[in-house]
mmCIF file of C-alpha atoms and ligand atoms in Angstrom:
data_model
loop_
_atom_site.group_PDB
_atom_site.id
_atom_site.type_symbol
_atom_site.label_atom_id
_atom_site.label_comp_id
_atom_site.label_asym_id
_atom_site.label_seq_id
_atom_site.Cartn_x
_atom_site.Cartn_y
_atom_site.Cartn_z
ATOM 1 C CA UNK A 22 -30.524 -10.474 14.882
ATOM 2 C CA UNK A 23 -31.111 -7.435 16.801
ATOM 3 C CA UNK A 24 -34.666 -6.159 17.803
ATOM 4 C CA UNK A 25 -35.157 -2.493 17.737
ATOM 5 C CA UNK A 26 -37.793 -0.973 19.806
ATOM 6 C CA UNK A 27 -37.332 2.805 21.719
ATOM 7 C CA UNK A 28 -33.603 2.130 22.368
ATOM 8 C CA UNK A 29 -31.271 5.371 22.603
ATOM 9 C CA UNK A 30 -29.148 4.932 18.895
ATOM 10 C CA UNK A 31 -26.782 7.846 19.560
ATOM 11 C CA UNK A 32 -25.729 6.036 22.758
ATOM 12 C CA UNK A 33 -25.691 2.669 21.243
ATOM 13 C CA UNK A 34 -24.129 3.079 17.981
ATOM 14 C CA UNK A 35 -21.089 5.402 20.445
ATOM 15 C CA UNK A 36 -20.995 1.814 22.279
ATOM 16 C CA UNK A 37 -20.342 0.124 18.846
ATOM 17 C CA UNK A 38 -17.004 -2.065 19.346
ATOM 18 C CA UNK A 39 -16.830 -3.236 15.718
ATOM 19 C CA UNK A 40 -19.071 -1.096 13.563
ATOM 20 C CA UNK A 41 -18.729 2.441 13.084
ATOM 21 C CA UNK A 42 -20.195 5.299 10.075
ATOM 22 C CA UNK A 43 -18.958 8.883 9.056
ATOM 23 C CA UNK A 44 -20.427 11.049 6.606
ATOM 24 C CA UNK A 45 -17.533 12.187 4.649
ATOM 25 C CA UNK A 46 -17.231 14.507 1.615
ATOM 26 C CA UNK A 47 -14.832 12.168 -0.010
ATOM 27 C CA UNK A 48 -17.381 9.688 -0.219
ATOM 28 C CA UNK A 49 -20.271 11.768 -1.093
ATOM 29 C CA UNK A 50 -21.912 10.123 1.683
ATOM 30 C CA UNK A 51 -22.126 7.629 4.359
ATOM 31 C CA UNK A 52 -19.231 5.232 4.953
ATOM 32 C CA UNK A 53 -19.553 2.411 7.014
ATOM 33 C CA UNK A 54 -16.148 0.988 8.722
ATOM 34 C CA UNK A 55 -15.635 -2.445 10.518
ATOM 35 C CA UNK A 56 -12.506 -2.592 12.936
ATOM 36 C CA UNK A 57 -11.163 -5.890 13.098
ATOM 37 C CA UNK A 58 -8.048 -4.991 15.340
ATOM 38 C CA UNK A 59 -9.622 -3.253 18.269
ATOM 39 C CA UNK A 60 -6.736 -4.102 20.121
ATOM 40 C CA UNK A 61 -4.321 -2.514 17.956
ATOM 41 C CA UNK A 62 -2.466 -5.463 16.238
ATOM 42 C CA UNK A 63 -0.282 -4.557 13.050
ATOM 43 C CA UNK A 64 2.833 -5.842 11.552
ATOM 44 C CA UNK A 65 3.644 -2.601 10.746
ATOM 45 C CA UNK A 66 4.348 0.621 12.454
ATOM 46 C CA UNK A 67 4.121 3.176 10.106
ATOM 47 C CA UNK A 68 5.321 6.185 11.446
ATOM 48 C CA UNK A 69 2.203 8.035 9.959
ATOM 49 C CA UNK A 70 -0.518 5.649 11.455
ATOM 50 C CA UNK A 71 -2.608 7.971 13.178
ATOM 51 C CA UNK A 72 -2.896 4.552 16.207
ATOM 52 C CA UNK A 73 -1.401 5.336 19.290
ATOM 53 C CA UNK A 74 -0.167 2.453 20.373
ATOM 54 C CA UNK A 75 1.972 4.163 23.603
ATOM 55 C CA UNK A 76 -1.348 4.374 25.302
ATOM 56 C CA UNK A 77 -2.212 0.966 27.377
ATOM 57 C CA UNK A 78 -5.140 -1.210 26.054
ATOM 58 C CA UNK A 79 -8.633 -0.038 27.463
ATOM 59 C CA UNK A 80 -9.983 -3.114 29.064
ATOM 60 C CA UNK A 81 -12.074 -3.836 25.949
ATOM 61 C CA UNK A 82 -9.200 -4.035 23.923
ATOM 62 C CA UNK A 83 -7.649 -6.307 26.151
ATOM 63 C CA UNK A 84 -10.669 -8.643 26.093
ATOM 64 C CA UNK A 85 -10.182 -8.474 22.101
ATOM 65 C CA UNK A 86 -6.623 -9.529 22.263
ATOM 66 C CA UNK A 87 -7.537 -12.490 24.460
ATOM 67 C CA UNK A 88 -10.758 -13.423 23.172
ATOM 68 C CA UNK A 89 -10.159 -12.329 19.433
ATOM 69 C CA UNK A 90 -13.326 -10.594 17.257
ATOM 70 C CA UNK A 91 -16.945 -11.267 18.406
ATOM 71 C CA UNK A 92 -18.390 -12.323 14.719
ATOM 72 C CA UNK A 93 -21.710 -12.130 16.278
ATOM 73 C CA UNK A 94 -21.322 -9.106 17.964
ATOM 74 C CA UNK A 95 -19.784 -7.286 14.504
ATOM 75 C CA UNK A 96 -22.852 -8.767 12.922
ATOM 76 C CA UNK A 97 -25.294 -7.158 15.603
ATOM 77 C CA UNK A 98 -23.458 -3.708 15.357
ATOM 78 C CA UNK A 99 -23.953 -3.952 11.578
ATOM 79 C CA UNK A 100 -27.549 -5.253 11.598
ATOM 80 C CA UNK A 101 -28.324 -2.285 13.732
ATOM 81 C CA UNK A 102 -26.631 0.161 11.668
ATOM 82 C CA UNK A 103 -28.706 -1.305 8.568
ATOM 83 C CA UNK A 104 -31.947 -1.257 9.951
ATOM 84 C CA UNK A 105 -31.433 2.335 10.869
ATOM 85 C CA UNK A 106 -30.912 2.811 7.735
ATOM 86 C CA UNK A 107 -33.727 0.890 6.175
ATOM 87 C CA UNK A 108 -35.909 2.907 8.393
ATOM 88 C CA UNK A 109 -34.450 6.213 7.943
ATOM 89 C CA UNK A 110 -34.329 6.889 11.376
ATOM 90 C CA UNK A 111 -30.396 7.022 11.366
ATOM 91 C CA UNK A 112 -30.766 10.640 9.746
ATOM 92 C CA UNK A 113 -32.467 11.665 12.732
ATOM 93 C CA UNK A 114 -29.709 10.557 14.777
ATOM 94 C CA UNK A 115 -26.987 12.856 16.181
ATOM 95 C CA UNK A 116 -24.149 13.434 14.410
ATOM 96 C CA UNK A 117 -25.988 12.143 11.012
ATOM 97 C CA UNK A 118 -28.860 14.577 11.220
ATOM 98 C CA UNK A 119 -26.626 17.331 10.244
ATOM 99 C CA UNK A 120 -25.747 15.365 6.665
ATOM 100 C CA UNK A 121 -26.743 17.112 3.555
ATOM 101 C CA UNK A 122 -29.663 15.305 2.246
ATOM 102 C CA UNK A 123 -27.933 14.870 -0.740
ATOM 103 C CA UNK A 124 -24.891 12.905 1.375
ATOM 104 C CA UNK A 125 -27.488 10.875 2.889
ATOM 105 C CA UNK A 126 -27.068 7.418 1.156
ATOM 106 C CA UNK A 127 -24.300 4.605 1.978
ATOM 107 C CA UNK A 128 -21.549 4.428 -0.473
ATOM 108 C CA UNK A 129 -19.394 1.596 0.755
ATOM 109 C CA UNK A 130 -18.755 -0.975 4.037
ATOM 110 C CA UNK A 131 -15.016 -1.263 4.379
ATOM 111 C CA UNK A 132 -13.034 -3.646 6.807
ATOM 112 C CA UNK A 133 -10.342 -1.646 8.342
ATOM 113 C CA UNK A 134 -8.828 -1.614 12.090
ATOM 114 C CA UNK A 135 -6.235 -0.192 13.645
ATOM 115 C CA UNK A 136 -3.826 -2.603 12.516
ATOM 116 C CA UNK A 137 -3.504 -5.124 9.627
ATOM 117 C CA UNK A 138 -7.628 -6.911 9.155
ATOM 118 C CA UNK A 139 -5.679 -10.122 7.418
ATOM 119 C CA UNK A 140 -4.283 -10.772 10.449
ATOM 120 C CA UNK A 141 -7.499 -11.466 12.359
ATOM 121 C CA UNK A 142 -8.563 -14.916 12.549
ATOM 122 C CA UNK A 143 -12.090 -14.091 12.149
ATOM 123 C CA UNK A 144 -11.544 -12.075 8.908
ATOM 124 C CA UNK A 145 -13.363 -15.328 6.851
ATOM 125 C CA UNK A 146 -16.428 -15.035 8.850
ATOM 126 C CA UNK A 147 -17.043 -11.219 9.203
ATOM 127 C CA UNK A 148 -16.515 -10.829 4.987
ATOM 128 C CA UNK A 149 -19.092 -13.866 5.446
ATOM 129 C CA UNK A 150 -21.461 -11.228 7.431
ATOM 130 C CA UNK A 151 -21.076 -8.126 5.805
ATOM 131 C CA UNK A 152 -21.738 -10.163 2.721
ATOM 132 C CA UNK A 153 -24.944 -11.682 3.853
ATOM 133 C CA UNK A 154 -26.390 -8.474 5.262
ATOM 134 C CA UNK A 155 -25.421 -6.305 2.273
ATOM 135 C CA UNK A 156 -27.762 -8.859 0.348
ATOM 136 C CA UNK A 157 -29.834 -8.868 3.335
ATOM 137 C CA UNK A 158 -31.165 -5.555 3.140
ATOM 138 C CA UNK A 159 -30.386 -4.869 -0.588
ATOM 139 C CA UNK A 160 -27.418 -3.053 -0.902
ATOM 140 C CA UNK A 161 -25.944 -4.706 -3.847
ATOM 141 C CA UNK A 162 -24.436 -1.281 -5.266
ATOM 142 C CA UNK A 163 -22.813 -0.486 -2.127
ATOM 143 C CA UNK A 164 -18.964 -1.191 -2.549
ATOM 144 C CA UNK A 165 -17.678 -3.430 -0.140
ATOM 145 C CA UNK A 166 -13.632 -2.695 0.346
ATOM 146 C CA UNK A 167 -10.925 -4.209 2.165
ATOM 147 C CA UNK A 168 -7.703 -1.828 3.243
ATOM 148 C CA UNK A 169 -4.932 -3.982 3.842
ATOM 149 C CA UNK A 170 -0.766 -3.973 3.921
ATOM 150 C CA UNK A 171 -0.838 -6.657 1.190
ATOM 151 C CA UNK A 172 1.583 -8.715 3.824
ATOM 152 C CA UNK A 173 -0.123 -12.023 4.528
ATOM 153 C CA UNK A 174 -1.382 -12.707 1.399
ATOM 154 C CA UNK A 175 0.390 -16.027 1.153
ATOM 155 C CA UNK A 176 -1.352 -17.337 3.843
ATOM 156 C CA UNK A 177 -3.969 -20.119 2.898
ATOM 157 C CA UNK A 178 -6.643 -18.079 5.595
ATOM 158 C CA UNK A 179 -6.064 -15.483 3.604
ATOM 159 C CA UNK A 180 -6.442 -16.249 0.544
ATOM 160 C CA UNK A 181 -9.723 -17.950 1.379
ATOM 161 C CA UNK A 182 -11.048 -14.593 2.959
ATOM 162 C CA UNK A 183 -10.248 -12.913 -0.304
ATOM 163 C CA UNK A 184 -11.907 -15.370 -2.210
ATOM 164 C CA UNK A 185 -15.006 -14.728 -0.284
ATOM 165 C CA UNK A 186 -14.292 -11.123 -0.659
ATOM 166 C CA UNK A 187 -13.859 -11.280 -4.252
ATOM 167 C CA UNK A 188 -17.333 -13.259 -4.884
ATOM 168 C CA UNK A 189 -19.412 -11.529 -2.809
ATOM 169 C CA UNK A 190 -17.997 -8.149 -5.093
ATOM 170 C CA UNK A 191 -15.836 -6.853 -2.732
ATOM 171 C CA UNK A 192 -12.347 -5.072 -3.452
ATOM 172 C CA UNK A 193 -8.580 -5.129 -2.143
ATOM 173 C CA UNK A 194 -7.434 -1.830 -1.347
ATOM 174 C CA UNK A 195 -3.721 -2.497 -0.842
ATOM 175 C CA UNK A 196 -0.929 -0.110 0.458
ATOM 176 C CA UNK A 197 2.392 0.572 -1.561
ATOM 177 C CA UNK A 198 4.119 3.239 -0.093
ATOM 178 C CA UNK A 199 7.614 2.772 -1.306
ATOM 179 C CA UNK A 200 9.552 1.353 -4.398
ATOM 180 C CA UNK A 201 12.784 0.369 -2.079
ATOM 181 C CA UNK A 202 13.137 -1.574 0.456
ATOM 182 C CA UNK A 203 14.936 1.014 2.605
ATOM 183 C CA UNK A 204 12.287 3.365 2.191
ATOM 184 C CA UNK A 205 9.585 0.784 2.406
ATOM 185 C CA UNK A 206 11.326 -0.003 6.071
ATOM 186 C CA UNK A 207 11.607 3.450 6.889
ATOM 187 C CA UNK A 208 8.059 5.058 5.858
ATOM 188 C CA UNK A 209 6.341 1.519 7.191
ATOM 189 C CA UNK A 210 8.334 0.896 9.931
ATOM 190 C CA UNK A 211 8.786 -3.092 8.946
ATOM 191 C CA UNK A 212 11.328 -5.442 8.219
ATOM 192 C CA UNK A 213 9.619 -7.409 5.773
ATOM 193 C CA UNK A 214 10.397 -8.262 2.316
ATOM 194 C CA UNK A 215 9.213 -5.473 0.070
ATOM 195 C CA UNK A 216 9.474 -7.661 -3.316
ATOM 196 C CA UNK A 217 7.348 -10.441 -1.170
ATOM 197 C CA UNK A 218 4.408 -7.909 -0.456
ATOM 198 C CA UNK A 219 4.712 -6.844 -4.574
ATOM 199 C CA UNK A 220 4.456 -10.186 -5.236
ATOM 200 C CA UNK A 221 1.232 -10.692 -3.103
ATOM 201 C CA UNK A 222 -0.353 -7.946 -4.830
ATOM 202 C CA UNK A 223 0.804 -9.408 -7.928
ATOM 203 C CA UNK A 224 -0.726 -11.923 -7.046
ATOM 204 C CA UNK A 225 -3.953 -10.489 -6.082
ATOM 205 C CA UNK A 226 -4.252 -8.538 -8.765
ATOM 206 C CA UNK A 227 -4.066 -10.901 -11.413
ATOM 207 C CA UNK A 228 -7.067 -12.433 -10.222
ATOM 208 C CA UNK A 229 -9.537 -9.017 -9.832
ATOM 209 C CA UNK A 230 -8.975 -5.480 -10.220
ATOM 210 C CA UNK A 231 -7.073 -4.084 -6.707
ATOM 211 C CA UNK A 232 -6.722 -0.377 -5.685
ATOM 212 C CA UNK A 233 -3.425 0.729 -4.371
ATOM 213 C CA UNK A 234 -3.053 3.357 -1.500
ATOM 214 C CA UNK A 235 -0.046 5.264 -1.741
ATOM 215 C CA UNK A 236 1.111 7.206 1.381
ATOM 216 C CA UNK A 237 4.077 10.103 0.730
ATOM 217 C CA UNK A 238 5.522 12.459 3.541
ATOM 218 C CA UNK A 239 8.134 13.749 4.799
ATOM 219 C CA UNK A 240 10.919 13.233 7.391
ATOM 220 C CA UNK A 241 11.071 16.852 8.561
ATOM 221 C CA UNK A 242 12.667 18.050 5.944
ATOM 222 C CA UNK A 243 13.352 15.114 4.137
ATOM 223 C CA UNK A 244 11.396 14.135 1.128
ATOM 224 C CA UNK A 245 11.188 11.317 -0.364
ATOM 225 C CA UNK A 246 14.104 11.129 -3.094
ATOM 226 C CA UNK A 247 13.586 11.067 -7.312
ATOM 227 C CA UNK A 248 15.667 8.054 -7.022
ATOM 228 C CA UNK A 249 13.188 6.890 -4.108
ATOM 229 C CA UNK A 250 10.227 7.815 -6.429
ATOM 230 C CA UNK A 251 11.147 6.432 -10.072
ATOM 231 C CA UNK A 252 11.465 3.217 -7.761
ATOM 232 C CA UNK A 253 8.481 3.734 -6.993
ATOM 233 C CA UNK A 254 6.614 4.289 -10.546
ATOM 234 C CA UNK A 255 8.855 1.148 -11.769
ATOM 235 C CA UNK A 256 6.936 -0.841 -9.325
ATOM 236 C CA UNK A 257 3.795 -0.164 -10.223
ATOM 237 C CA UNK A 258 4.816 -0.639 -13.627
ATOM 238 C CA UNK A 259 6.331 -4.293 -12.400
ATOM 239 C CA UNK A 260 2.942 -4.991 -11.236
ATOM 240 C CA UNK A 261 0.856 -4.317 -14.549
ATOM 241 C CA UNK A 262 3.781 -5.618 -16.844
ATOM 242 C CA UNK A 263 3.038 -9.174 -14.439
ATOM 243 C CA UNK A 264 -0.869 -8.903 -15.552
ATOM 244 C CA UNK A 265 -1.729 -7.236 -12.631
ATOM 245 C CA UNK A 266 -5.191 -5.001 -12.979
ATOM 246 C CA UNK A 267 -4.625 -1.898 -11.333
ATOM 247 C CA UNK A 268 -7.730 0.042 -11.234
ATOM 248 C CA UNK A 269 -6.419 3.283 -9.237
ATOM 249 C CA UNK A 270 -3.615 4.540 -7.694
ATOM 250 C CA UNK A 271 -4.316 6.573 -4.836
ATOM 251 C CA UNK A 272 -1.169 9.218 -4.083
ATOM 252 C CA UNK A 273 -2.130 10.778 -0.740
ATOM 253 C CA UNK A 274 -0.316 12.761 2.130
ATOM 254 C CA UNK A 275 -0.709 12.843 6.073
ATOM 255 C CA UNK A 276 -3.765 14.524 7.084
ATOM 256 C CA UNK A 277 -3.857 14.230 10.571
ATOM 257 C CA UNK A 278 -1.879 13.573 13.534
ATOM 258 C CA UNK A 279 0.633 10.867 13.031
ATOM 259 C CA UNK A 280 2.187 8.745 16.016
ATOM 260 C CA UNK A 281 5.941 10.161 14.558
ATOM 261 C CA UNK A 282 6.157 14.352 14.849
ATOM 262 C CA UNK A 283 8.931 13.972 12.435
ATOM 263 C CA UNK A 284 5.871 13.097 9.732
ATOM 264 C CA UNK A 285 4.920 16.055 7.617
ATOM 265 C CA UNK A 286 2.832 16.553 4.641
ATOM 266 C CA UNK A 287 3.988 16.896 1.273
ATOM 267 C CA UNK A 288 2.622 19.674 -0.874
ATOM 268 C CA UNK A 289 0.204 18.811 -3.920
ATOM 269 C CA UNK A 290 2.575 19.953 -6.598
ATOM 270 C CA UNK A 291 5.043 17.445 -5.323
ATOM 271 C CA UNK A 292 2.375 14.627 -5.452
ATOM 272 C CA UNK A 293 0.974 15.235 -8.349
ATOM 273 C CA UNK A 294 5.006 15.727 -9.627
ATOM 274 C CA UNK A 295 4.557 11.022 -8.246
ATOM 275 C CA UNK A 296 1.338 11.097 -10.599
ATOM 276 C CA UNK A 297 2.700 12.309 -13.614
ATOM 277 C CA UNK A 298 5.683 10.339 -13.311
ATOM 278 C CA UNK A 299 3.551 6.895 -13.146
ATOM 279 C CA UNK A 300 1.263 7.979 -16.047
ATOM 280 C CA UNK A 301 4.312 9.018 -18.107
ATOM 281 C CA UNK A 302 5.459 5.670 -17.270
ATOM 282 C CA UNK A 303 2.814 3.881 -17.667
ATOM 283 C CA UNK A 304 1.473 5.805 -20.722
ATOM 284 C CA UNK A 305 -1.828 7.689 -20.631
ATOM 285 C CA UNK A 306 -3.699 4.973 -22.545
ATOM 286 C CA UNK A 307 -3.032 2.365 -19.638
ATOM 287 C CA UNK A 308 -6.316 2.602 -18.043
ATOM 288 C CA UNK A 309 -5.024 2.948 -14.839
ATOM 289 C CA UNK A 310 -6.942 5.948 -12.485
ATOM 290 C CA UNK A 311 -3.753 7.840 -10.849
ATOM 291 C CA UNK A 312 -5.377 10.334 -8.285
ATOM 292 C CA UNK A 313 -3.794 12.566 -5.437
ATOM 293 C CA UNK A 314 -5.617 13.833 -2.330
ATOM 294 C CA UNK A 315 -3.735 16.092 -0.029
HETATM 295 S S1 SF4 B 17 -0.408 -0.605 8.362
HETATM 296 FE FE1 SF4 B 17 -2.039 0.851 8.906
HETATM 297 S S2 SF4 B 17 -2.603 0.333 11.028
HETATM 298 FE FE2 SF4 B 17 -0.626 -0.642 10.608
HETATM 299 S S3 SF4 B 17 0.890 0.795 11.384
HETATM 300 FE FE3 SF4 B 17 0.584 1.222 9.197
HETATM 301 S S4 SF4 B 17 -0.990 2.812 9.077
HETATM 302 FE FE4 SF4 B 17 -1.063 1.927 11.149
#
């Protein structure tokens, strides 16, 4: 565990490898984010994904492709980050000490990366720290989230990371950005099996309550299609007719720069033309949260 004495925070939490925080407005608050693909590994390549992977590795991104995640080093980041919390001094830190004092609490941890977290090794262990230090330094209430592509949920690894996940309190947040598999290849850039990655959240779902992130842009001018769309909204519908418990359903646009120029935003009234399709479909008693951020 990590000592803290005099040390410089701004320029040691920049240094952070693993563990980084933003105050965001979305939140209402402080968000802590763990990147478990420092070197840029995904098995997709959504033409959205704000990673560009054109630019060669840094040097610490190649030691992270050979070496994999430092558990111990995530878990030093994130002890440091916590007691700076604790103590209150992390509001006196640059950029933080600008936050509202009313955004000045921690709303949720969330494993990310810049590329797919289930397909790090080490996922199993770091769950197992963020976990331990949430109860550490009692931060029970604090949601604890997982963003993933839903692909390798088959795998036995996997499956054991979500268990951990799930018992600890934590949540899948799973992408479904398509209802066909041309789109789906298109607007993620994969090859893989739509039906297979419904099935995994299927799958998921049936055994906690999941979130689903759903990206929509354009190709230039090209939107996606009604046809595209009420694929779409039958899918999700698929996925609660299997027993599936979809808590929300997140209908978003690009925000910022994309690695594909051809990428452009959708306006709201279009995405909020996706929402009312899916709660038509899926009738307004359903329970399901439908929400759309542009
Ligand atoms: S799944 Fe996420 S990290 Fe991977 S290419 Fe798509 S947006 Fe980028």
């Amino acid at each position: 565990m990590q000592i803290l004495n005099f040390t410089d925070h701004r320029r040691q939490l920049l240094q952070n490898r693993y563990v980084y925080a933003v105050v965001s407005r979305r939140a209402k608050g402080l968000s802590v984010g763990i990147n478990l693909n420092v070197d840029k590994v995904c098995n997709f390549d959504c033409p959205y994904c704000q990673v560009n992977r054109t630019v060669p590795l840094t040097d610490t991104q190649k030691l992270v492709k050979k070496e994999g995640v430092d558990v111990l080093r995530v878990q030093s980041e994130l002890v440091h980050l916590f007691s700076l919390l604790a103590s209150g001094d992390l509001w006196n830190v640059a950029p933080f000490n600008t936050a509202d004092p009313s955004m000045q609490v921690l709303r949720d941890v969330s494993i990310s990366g810049d590329g797919e977290p289930t397909a790090c090794p080490e996922l199993l262990n770091v769950i197992g720290v963020v976990s331990e230090q949430l109860e550490l330094y009692q931060l029970s209430d604090v949601a604890f989230n997982l963003f993933t592509n839903a692909t390798l949920f088959h795998k036995p690894s996997v499956q054991s990371a979500l268990d951990a996940l799930w018992k600890s309190g934590g949540r899948v947040w799973a992408k479904l950005d398509a209802g066909t598999q041309s789109w789906f290849e298109r607007v993620d850039g994969t090859k893989l099996s739509l039906e297979k990655v419904t099935q995994n959240i299927i799958w998921a779902s049936r055994q906690h309550p999941i979130v689903l992130q759903c990206m929509f842009h354009r190709f230039g001018d090209e939107a996606p299609s009604d046809a595209e769309i009420k694929a779409w909204v039958d899918r999700v519908c698929s996925i609660v007719d299997a027993g599936g418990q979809v808590e929300w359903v997140q209908i978003y646009t690009t925000a910022r720069v994309p690695s594909d120029p051809s990428v452009l935003p959708l306006e709201k009234s279009f995405l909020q033309g996706i929402a009312d399709s899916l709660t038509n479909a899926l009738g307004i008693d359903s329970g399901v949260q439908i929400t759309v951020s542009v």
